[in-house]
XYZ file of C-alpha atoms in Angstrom:
514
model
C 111.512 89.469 166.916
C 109.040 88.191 169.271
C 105.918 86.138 168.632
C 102.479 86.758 171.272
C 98.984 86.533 171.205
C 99.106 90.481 170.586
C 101.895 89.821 167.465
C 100.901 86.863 165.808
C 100.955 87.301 162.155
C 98.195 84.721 162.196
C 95.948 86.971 164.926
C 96.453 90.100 163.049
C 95.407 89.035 159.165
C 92.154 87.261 161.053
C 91.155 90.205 162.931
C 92.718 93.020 160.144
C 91.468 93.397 156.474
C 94.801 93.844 154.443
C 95.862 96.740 153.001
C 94.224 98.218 149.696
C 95.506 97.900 146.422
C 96.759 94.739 146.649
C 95.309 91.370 144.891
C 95.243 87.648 144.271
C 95.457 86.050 140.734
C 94.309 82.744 140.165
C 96.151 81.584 137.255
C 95.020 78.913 134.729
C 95.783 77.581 131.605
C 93.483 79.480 129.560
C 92.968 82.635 131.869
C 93.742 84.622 135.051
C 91.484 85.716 137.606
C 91.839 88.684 139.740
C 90.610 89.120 143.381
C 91.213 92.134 145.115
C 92.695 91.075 148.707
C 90.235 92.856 150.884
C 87.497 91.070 148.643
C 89.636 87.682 149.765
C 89.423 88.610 153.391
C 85.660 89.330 153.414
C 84.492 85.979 151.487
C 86.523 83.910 153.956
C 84.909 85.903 156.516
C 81.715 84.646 155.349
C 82.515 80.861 154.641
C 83.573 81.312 158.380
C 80.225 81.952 159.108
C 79.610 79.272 156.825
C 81.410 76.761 158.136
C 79.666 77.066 161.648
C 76.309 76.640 160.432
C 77.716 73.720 159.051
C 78.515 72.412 162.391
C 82.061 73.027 162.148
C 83.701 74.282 165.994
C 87.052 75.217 167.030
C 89.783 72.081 166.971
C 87.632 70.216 164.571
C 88.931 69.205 161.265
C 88.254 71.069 157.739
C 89.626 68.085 154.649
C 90.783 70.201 151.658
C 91.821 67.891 148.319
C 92.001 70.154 145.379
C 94.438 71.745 142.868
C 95.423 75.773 143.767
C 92.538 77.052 143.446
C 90.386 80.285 145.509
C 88.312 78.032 146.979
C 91.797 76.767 148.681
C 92.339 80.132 149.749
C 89.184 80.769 151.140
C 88.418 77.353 153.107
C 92.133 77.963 154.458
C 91.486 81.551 155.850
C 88.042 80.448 157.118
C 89.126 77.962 159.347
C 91.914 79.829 160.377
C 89.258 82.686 161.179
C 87.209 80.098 163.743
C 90.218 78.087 165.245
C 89.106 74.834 162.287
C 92.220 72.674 161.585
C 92.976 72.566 158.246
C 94.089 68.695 156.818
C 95.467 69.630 152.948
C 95.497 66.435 150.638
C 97.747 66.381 148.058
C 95.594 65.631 144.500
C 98.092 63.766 143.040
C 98.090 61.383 146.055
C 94.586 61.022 147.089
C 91.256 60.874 145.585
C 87.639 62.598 146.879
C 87.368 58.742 148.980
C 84.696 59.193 151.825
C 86.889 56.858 154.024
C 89.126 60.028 154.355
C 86.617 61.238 156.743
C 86.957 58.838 158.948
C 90.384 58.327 158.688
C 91.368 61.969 159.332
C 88.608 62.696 161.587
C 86.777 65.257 159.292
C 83.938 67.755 160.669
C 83.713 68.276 156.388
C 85.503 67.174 153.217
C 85.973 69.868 150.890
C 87.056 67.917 147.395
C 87.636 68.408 143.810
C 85.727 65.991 141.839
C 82.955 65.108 144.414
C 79.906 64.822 143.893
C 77.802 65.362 146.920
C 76.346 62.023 147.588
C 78.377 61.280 150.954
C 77.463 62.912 153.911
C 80.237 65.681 155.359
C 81.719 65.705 151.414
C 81.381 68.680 149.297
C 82.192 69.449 146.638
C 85.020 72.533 146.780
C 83.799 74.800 144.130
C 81.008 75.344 147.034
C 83.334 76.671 149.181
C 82.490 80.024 147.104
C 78.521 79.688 147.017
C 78.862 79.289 151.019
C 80.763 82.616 151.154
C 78.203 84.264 149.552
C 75.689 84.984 152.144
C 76.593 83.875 155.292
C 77.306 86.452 158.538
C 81.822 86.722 159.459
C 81.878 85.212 163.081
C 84.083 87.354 165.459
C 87.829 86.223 165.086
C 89.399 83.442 167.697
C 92.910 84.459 168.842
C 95.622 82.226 168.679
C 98.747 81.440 171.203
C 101.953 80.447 169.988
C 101.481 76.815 171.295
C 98.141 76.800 169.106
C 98.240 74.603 165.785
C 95.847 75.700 163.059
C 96.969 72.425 160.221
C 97.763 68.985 160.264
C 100.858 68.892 157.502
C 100.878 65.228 155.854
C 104.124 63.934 154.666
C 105.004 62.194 151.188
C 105.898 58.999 152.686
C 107.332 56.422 150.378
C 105.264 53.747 151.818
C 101.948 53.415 153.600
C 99.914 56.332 155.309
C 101.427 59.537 155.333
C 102.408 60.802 158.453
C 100.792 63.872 159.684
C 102.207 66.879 161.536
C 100.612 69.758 163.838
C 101.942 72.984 162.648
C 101.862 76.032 165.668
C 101.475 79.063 165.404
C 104.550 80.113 166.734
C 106.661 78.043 164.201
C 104.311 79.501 161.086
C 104.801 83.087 162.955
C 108.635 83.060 163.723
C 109.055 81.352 159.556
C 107.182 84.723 157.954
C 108.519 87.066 160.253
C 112.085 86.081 159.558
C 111.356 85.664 156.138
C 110.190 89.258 155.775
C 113.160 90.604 157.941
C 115.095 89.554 155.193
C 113.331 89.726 151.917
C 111.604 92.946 152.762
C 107.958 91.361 150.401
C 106.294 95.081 149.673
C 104.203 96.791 147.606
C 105.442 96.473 144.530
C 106.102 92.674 144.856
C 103.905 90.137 143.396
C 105.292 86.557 144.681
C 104.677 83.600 142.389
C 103.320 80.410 144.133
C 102.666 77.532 142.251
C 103.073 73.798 144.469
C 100.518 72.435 146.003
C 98.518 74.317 148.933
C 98.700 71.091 150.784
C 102.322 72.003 151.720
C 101.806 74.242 154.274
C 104.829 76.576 153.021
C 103.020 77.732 150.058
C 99.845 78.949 152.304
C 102.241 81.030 153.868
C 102.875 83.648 150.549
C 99.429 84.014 150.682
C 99.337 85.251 154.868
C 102.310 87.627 153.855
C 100.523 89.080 151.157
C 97.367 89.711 154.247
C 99.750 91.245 156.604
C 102.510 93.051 155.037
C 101.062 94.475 151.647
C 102.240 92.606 148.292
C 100.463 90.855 145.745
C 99.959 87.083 145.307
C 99.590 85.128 141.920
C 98.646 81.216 142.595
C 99.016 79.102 139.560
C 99.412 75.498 139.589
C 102.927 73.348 138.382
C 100.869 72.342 135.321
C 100.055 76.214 134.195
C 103.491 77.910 135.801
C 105.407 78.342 132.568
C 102.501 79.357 130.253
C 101.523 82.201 133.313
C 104.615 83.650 134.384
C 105.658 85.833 131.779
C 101.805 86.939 132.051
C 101.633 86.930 135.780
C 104.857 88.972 135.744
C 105.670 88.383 139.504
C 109.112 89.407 141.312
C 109.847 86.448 143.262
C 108.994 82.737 142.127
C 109.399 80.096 144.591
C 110.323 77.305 143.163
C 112.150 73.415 143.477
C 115.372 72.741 141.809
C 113.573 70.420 139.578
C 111.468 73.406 138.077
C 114.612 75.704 137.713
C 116.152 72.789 136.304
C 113.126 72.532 133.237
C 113.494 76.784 133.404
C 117.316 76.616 132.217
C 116.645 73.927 129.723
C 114.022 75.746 127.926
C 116.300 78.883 128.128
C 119.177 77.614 126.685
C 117.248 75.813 123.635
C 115.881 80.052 123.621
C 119.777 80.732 123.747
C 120.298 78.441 120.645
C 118.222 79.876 118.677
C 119.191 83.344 119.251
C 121.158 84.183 115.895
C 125.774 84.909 116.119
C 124.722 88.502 115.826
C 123.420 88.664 119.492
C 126.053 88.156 122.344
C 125.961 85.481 124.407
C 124.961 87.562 127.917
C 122.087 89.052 126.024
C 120.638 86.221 124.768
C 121.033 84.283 127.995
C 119.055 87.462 129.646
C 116.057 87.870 127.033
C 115.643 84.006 127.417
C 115.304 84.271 131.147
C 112.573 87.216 130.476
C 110.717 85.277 127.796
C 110.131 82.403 130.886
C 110.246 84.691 133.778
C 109.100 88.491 132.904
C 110.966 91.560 133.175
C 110.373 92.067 136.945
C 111.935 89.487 138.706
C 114.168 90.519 142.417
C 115.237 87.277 142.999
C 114.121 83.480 142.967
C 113.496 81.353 145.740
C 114.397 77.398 145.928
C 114.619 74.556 148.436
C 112.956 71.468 149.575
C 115.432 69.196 147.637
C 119.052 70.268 146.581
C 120.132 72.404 143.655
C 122.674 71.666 141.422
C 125.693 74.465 141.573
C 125.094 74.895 137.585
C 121.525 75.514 137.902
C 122.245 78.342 140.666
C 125.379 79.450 138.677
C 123.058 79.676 135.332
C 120.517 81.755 136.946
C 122.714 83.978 138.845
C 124.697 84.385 135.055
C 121.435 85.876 133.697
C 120.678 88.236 136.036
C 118.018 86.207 138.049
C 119.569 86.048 141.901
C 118.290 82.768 143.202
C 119.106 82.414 147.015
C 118.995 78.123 148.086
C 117.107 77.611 151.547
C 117.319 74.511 153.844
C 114.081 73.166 156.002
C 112.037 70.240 156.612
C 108.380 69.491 157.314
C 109.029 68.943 160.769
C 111.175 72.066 161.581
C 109.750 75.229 158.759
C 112.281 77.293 157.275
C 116.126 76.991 159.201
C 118.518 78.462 156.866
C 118.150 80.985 154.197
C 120.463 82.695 151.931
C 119.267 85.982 151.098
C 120.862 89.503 149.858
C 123.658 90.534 152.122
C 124.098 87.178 153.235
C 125.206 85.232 150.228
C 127.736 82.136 150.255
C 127.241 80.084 146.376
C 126.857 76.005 147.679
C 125.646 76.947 151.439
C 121.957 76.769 152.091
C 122.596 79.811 154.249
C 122.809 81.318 158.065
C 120.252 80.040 160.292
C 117.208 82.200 160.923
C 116.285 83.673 164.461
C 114.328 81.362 166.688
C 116.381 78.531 165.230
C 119.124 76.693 166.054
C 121.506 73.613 164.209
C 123.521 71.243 166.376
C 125.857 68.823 164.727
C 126.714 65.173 166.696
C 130.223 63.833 165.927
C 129.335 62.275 162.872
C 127.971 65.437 161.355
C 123.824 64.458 161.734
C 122.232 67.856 161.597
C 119.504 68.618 164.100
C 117.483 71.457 164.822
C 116.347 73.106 167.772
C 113.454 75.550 167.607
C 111.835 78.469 170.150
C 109.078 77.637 168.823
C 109.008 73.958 167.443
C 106.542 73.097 164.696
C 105.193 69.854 166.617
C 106.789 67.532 169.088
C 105.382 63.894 167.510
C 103.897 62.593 164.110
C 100.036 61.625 163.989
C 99.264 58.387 161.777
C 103.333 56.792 162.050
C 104.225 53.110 163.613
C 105.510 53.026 167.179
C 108.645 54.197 167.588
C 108.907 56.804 164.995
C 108.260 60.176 166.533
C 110.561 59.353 168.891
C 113.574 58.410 166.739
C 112.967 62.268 165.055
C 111.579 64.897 168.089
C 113.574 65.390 170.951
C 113.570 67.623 174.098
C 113.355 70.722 174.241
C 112.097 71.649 170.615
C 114.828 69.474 168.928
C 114.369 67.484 165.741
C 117.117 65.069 164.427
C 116.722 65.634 160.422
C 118.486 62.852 159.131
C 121.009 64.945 157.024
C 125.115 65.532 157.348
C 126.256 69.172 157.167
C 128.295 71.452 158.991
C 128.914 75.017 159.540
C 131.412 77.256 158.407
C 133.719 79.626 160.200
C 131.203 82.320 159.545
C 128.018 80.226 160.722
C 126.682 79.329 156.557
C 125.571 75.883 156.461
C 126.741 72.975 153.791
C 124.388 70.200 153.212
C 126.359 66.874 152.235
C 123.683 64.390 152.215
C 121.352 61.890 153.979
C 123.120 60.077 156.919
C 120.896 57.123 155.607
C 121.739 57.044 152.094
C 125.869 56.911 153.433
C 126.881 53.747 151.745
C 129.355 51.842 153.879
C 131.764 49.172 151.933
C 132.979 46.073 152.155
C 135.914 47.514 153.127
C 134.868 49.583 155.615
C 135.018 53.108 153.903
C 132.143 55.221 153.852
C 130.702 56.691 150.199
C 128.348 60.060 150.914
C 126.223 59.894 147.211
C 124.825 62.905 147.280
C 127.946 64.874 145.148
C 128.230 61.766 142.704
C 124.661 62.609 142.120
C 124.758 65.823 141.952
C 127.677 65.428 139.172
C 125.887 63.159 137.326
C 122.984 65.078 137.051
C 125.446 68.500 135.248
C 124.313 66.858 132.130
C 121.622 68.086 130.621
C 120.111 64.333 129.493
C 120.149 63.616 133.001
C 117.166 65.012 135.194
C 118.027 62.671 138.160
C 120.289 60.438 139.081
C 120.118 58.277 142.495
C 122.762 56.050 143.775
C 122.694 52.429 145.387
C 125.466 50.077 146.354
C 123.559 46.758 145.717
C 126.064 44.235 147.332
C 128.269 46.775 149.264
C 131.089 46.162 146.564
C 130.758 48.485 143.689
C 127.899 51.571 142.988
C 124.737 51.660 140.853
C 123.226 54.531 139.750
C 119.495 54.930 138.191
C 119.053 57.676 136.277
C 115.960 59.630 135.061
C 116.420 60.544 131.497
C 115.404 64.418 130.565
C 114.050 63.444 127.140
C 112.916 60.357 125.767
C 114.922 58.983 123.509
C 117.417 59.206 125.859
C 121.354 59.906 124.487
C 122.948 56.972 125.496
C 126.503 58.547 124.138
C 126.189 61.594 126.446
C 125.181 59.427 129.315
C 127.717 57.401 129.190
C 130.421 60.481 128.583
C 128.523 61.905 131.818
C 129.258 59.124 133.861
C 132.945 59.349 132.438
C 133.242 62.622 133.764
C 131.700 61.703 137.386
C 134.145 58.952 137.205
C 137.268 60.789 136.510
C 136.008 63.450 139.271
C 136.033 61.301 142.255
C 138.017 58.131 144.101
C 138.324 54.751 143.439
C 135.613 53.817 145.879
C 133.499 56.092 144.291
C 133.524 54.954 140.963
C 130.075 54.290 139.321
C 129.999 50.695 137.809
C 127.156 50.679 135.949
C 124.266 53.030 134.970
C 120.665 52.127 134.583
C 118.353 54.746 132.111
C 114.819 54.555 133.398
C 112.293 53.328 131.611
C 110.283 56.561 131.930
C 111.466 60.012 133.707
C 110.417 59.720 137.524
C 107.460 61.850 138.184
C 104.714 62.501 141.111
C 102.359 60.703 139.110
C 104.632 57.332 138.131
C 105.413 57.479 142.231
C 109.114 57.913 142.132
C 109.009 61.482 143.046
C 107.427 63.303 145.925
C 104.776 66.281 145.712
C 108.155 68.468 146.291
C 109.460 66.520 143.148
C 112.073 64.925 145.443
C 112.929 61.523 144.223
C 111.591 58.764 146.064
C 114.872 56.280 146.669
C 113.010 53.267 148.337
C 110.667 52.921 145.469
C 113.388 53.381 142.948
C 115.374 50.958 144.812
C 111.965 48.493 144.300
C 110.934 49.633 140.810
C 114.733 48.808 139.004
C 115.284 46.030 141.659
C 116.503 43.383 138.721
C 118.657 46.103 136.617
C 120.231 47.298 140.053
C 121.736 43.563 141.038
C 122.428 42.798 137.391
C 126.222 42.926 137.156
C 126.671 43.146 133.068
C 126.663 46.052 131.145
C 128.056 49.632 132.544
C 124.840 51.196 130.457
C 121.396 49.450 130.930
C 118.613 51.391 129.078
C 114.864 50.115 130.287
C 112.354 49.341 127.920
């Protein structure tokens, strides 16, 4: 696989209309548009156009802040189409606030909810009256070196940091992706996180270049469109599987003695998913073995992936290359390296960025290194036949009082096997004994299957892993309540701040917050 100006996936969907036949659906709540892709192509063509009359030149900055929408889709592929860097904003992080302009460094501010009365702010549902009548500019090429996005990260505190994403890395990702997954005509992928992560833009370039159709829904409208949408692949977090099996084994529940268990674990996975699905896609955070297990068990293949913002895709499973608890083999172009204490890092050909924008001294260099290489924070190793195990964040290793070193990522993981528990993060508050916060799947939370849980997790591991007390958050974590990420990752510094009192409180073993 090789990635050139004469290659690039990125060149050849701005200079190439896409195939025929082949569409985008813009799913909401009520309803489901339809775009055919060449129709796609053309209108971004135009908004190009659009865009430069605007002012807009190569290297300057296009703001996006807006749920999955066209207009997304459009303002994405125009800049792309005049060498405009696209800076996503996440909508359930940031408001339409002029300041962004400035802070960012914005040519123009595409955003949801504006009103017009700042200069260089639009509002986005423009983006489709400007591709109405303008003239397509003649494409720019890219090099691999080239970045076409700035990528800003969660961040648990203060101003996101922001990454340059190259072409090469966004290349080298899709190609290997396609090498293995084989996305063709008769595939329609399912997308439905936020176009601000950079990932999710990238379903909508295979469906340009190689042939397949799109539908684009947003986290809000997934489960009321998928059955409609009827796609073949869903990409998804573990927390969304998660919410998938729950819902299909309340389906299961209901399904009367008469129908065997295997069948009514299938029809419930076709009453959430459709009847077309190849396989499902999941990563970003880690999945539970019993969510991959459950899938798998009715007939839904779900292959577990391993990447950060700051290195794309690095490990995959995928048909053929299978191993249940590995995140996969590493993808070409890529390469993991292991130090003696098992910190992963990652080496790329072609490396996403070499330095954050917007981050305090010091902090680009403690991540990128020479030569392409990125130090991710995370223990792992490799297996005789090259499949990677993730065993958690060298950060969150709790060291002892005694010297012996906890890794919480399986006693979370255990916890979480019950289905009252939707997350469950660890802390070791005076280096003695462990705390564990937990975010409760319903509310009323069961407080007797809780505490059987965290019996269970007990009994499962050593004596200086043993869980002392549990605290039952007040309310689930969510993006909104800012103890999850916009990956729906759980945010473990503000946790940490948020249940600061229950954490250090030593009575009780079950503390329920009101």
């Amino acid at each position: 696989m090789t990635t050139s100006m004469t290659t690039s996936i990125l060149n050849h969907i701005n200079t190439e209309p896409p195939r025929a036949g082949h569409r985008l659906s813009v799913a909401r709540l009520d309803r489901t548009e339809e775009f055919d892709l060449q129709d796609v192509h053309a209108m971004a063509g135009r908004l190009a156009g659009a865009l430069l009359e605007l002012g807009v030149a190569r290297g300057d900055r296009v703001g996006v802040l807006a749920p999955n929408c066209l207009e997304w889709v459009l303002l994405d592929l125009a800049a792309l189409r005049i060498g405009a860097v696209t800076v996503g904003f996440d909508p359930a992080k940031f408001e339409p606030d002029p300041a962004l302009i400035e802070r960012y460094g914005l040519a123009v501010f595409f955003a949801h909810g504006a009103d017009d009365a700042a200069p260089r702010l639009l509002p986005v549902a423009e983006a489709r009256t400007l591709a109405q009548s303008a003239e397509a500019p003649e494409p720019v090429r890219y090099e691999p070196e080239d970045f076409t996005t700035i990528k800003l990260t969660s961040g648990s505190t203060g101003e996101p940091k922001g990454l340059t994403a190259s072409v090469g890395s966004i290349d080298s990702g899709i190609t290997a992706v396609q090498e293995i997954f084989a996305h063709g005509e008769d595939d329609n992928l399912f997308v439905f996180l936020p176009l601000s992560v950079l990932q999710q833009r990238y379903w909508i370039y295979s469906a340009l270049r190689f042939g397949h159709d799109v539908t684009l829904s947003t986290y809000e409208a997934a489960f009321v469109t998928l059955r409609r949408a009827r796609p073949t692949v869903v990409m998804g977090v573990p927390g969304f599987f998660e919410t998938a099996k729950s819902y299909i084994e309340r389906q299961v529940q209901r399904s009367g003695p008469e129908t065997a268990p295997a069948e009514a674990l299938a029809e419930g996975a076709r009453k959430v998913f459709g009847d077309r699905i190849r396989y499902l896609w999941t990563g970003s955070a880690p999945a539970g073995s019993e969510v991959l297990r459950f899938f798998t068990d009715a007939g839904l293949p779900i292959y577990e992936g391993y990447g950060l913002n700051e290195t794309c895709i690095v490990t995959k499973n995928h048909p053929g290359a299978h191993r249940p608890g590995s995140v996969g083999k590493v993808l070409p172009h890529k390469e993991v390296l292991l130090d003696h204490e098992g910190v992963i890092s990652v080496r790329s050909r072609y490396p996403v960025c070499h330095r954050y924008e917007y981050a305090p001294p010091g902090v680009s260099e403690r991540v990128f290194g020479e030569n392409g290489t990125v130090r991710t924070g995370d223990l792992g190793y490799l297996d005789e036949d090259g499949y990677l195990y993730i065993r958690g964040r060298a950060d969150d290793v709790i060291v002892l009082e005694n010297g012996r070193k906890v890794v919480v990522r399986p006693i979370e993981e255990h916890m979480r096997a019950s289905r009252e528990i939707e997350e469950c993060v660890v802390f070791c508050p005076t280096q003695t004994y462990l705390v564990a916060v937990v975010s409760p799947a319903a509310v009323p939370v069961d407080e007797a299957a809780v505490a059987e849980q965290l019996a269970r997790t007990n009994a499962a591991f050593g004596q200086d892993e043993q869980i002392r007390k549990v605290v039952i958050a007040r309310e689930p974590f969510s993006v909104d309540n800012g103890l999850l990420t916009s990956q729906f990752k759980p945010l473990r510094a503000r946790i940490a701040e948020r249940y600061h009192h229950e954490i250090h409180d030593i009575h009780g073993s079950i503390h329920v917050c009101c």
